[in-house]
PDB file of C-alpha atoms in Angstrom:
ATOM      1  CA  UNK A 204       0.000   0.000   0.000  1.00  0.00           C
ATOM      2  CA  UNK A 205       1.668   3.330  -1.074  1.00  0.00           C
ATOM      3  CA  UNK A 206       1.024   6.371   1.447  1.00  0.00           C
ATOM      4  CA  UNK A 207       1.453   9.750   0.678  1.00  0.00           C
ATOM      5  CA  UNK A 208       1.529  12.554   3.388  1.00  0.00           C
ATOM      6  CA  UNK A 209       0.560  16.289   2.269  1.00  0.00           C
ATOM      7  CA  UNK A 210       4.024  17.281   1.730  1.00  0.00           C
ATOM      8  CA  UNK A 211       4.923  14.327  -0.787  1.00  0.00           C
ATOM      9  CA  UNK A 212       1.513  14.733  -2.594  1.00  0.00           C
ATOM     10  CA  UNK A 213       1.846  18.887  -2.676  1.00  0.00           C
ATOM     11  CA  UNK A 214       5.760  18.032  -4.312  1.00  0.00           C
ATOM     12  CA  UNK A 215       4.268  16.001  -7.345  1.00  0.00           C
ATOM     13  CA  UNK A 216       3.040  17.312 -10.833  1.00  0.00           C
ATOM     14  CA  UNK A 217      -0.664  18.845 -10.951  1.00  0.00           C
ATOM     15  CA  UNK A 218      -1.651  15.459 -12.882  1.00  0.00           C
ATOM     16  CA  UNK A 219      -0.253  12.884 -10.599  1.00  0.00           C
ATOM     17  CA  UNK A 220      -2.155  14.726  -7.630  1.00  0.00           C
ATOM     18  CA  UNK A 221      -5.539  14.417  -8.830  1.00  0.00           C
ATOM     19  CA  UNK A 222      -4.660  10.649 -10.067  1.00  0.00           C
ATOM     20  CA  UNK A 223      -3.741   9.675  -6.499  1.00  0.00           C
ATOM     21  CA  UNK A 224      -6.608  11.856  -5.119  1.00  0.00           C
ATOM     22  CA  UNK A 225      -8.774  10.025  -7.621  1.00  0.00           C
ATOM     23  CA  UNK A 226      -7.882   6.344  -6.188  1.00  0.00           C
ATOM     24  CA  UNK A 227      -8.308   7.654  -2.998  1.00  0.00           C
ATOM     25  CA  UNK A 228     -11.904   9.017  -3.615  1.00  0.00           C
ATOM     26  CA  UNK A 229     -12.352   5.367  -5.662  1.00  0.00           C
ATOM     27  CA  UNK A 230     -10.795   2.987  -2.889  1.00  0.00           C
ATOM     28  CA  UNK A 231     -12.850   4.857   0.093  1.00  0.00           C
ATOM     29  CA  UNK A 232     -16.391   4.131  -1.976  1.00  0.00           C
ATOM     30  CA  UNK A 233     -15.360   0.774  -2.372  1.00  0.00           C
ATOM     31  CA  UNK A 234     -14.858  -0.087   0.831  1.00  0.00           C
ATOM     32  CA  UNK A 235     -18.023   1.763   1.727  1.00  0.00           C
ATOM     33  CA  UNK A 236     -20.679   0.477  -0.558  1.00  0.00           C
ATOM     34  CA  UNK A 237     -19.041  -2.693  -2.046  1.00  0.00           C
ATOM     35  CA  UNK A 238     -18.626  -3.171  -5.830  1.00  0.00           C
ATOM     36  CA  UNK A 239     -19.997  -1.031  -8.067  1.00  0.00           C
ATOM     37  CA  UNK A 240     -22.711  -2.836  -9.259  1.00  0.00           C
ATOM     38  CA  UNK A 241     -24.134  -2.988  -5.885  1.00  0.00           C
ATOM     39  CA  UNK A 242     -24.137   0.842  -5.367  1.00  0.00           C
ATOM     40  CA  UNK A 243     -27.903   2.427  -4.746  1.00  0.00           C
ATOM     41  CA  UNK A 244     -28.359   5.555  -6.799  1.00  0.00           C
ATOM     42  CA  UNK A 245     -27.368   7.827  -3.810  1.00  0.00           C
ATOM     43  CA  UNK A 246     -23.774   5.781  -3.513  1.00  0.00           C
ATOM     44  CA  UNK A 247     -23.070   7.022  -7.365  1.00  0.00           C
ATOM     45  CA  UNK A 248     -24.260  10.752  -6.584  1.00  0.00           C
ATOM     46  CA  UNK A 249     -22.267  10.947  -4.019  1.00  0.00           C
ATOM     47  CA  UNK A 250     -19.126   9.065  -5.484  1.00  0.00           C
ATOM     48  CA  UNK A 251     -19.749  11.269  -8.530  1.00  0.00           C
ATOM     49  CA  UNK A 252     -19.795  14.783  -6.330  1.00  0.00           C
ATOM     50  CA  UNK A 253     -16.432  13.671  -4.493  1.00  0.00           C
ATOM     51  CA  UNK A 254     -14.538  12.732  -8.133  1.00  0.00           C
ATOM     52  CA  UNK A 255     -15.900  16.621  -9.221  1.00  0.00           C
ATOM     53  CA  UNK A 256     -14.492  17.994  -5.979  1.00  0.00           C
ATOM     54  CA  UNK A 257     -11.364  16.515  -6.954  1.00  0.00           C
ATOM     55  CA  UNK A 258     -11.132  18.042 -10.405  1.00  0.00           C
ATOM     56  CA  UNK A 259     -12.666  21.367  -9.275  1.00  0.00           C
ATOM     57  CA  UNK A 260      -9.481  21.885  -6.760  1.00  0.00           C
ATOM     58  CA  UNK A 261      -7.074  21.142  -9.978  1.00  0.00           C
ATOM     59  CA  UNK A 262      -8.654  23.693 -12.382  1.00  0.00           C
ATOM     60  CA  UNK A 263      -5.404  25.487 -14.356  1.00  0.00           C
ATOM     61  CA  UNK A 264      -4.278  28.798 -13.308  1.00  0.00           C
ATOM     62  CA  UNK A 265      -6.281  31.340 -15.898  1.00  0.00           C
ATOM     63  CA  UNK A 266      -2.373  32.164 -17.495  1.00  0.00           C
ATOM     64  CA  UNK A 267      -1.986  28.954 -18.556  1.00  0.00           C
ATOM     65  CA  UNK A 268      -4.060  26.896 -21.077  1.00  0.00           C
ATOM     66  CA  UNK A 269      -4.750  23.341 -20.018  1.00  0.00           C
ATOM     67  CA  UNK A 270      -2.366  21.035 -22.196  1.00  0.00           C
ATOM     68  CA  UNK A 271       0.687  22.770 -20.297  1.00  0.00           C
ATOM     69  CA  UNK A 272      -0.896  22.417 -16.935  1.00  0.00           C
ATOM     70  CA  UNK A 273      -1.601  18.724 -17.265  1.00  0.00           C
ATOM     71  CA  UNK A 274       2.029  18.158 -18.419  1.00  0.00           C
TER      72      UNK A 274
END
């Protein structure tokens, strides 16, 4: 199991942030409510408004356009 504390995860690139965020979000569900197919409609809104949370706190700076940013 790889761990990350704040520090690490602040040190990477943009893109590898919101990919560990996004197994983190995708483990914790999992755990939670089982596999996917078992999820009630609720589990999926509220996986889905966690994943958008993620994205929404890696939006690119408005000076640079988003194929730098992801790089």
């Amino acid at each position: 199991v790889v761990t990350l504390d704040s520090l690490h995860l602040a040190a990477l690139p943009p893109a590898d942030q919101i990919q560990f965020e996004l197994a983190d979000v995708d483990e914790r569900f999992h755990i939670q409510h089982g596999p996917d197919d078992s999820w009630l409609d609720g589990s999926w809104r509220a996986y889905d408004a966690a994943i958008n949370d993620v994205w929404a706190q890696y939006q690119p700076p408005p000076e640079m356009d988003t194929e730098t940013w992801a790089q």
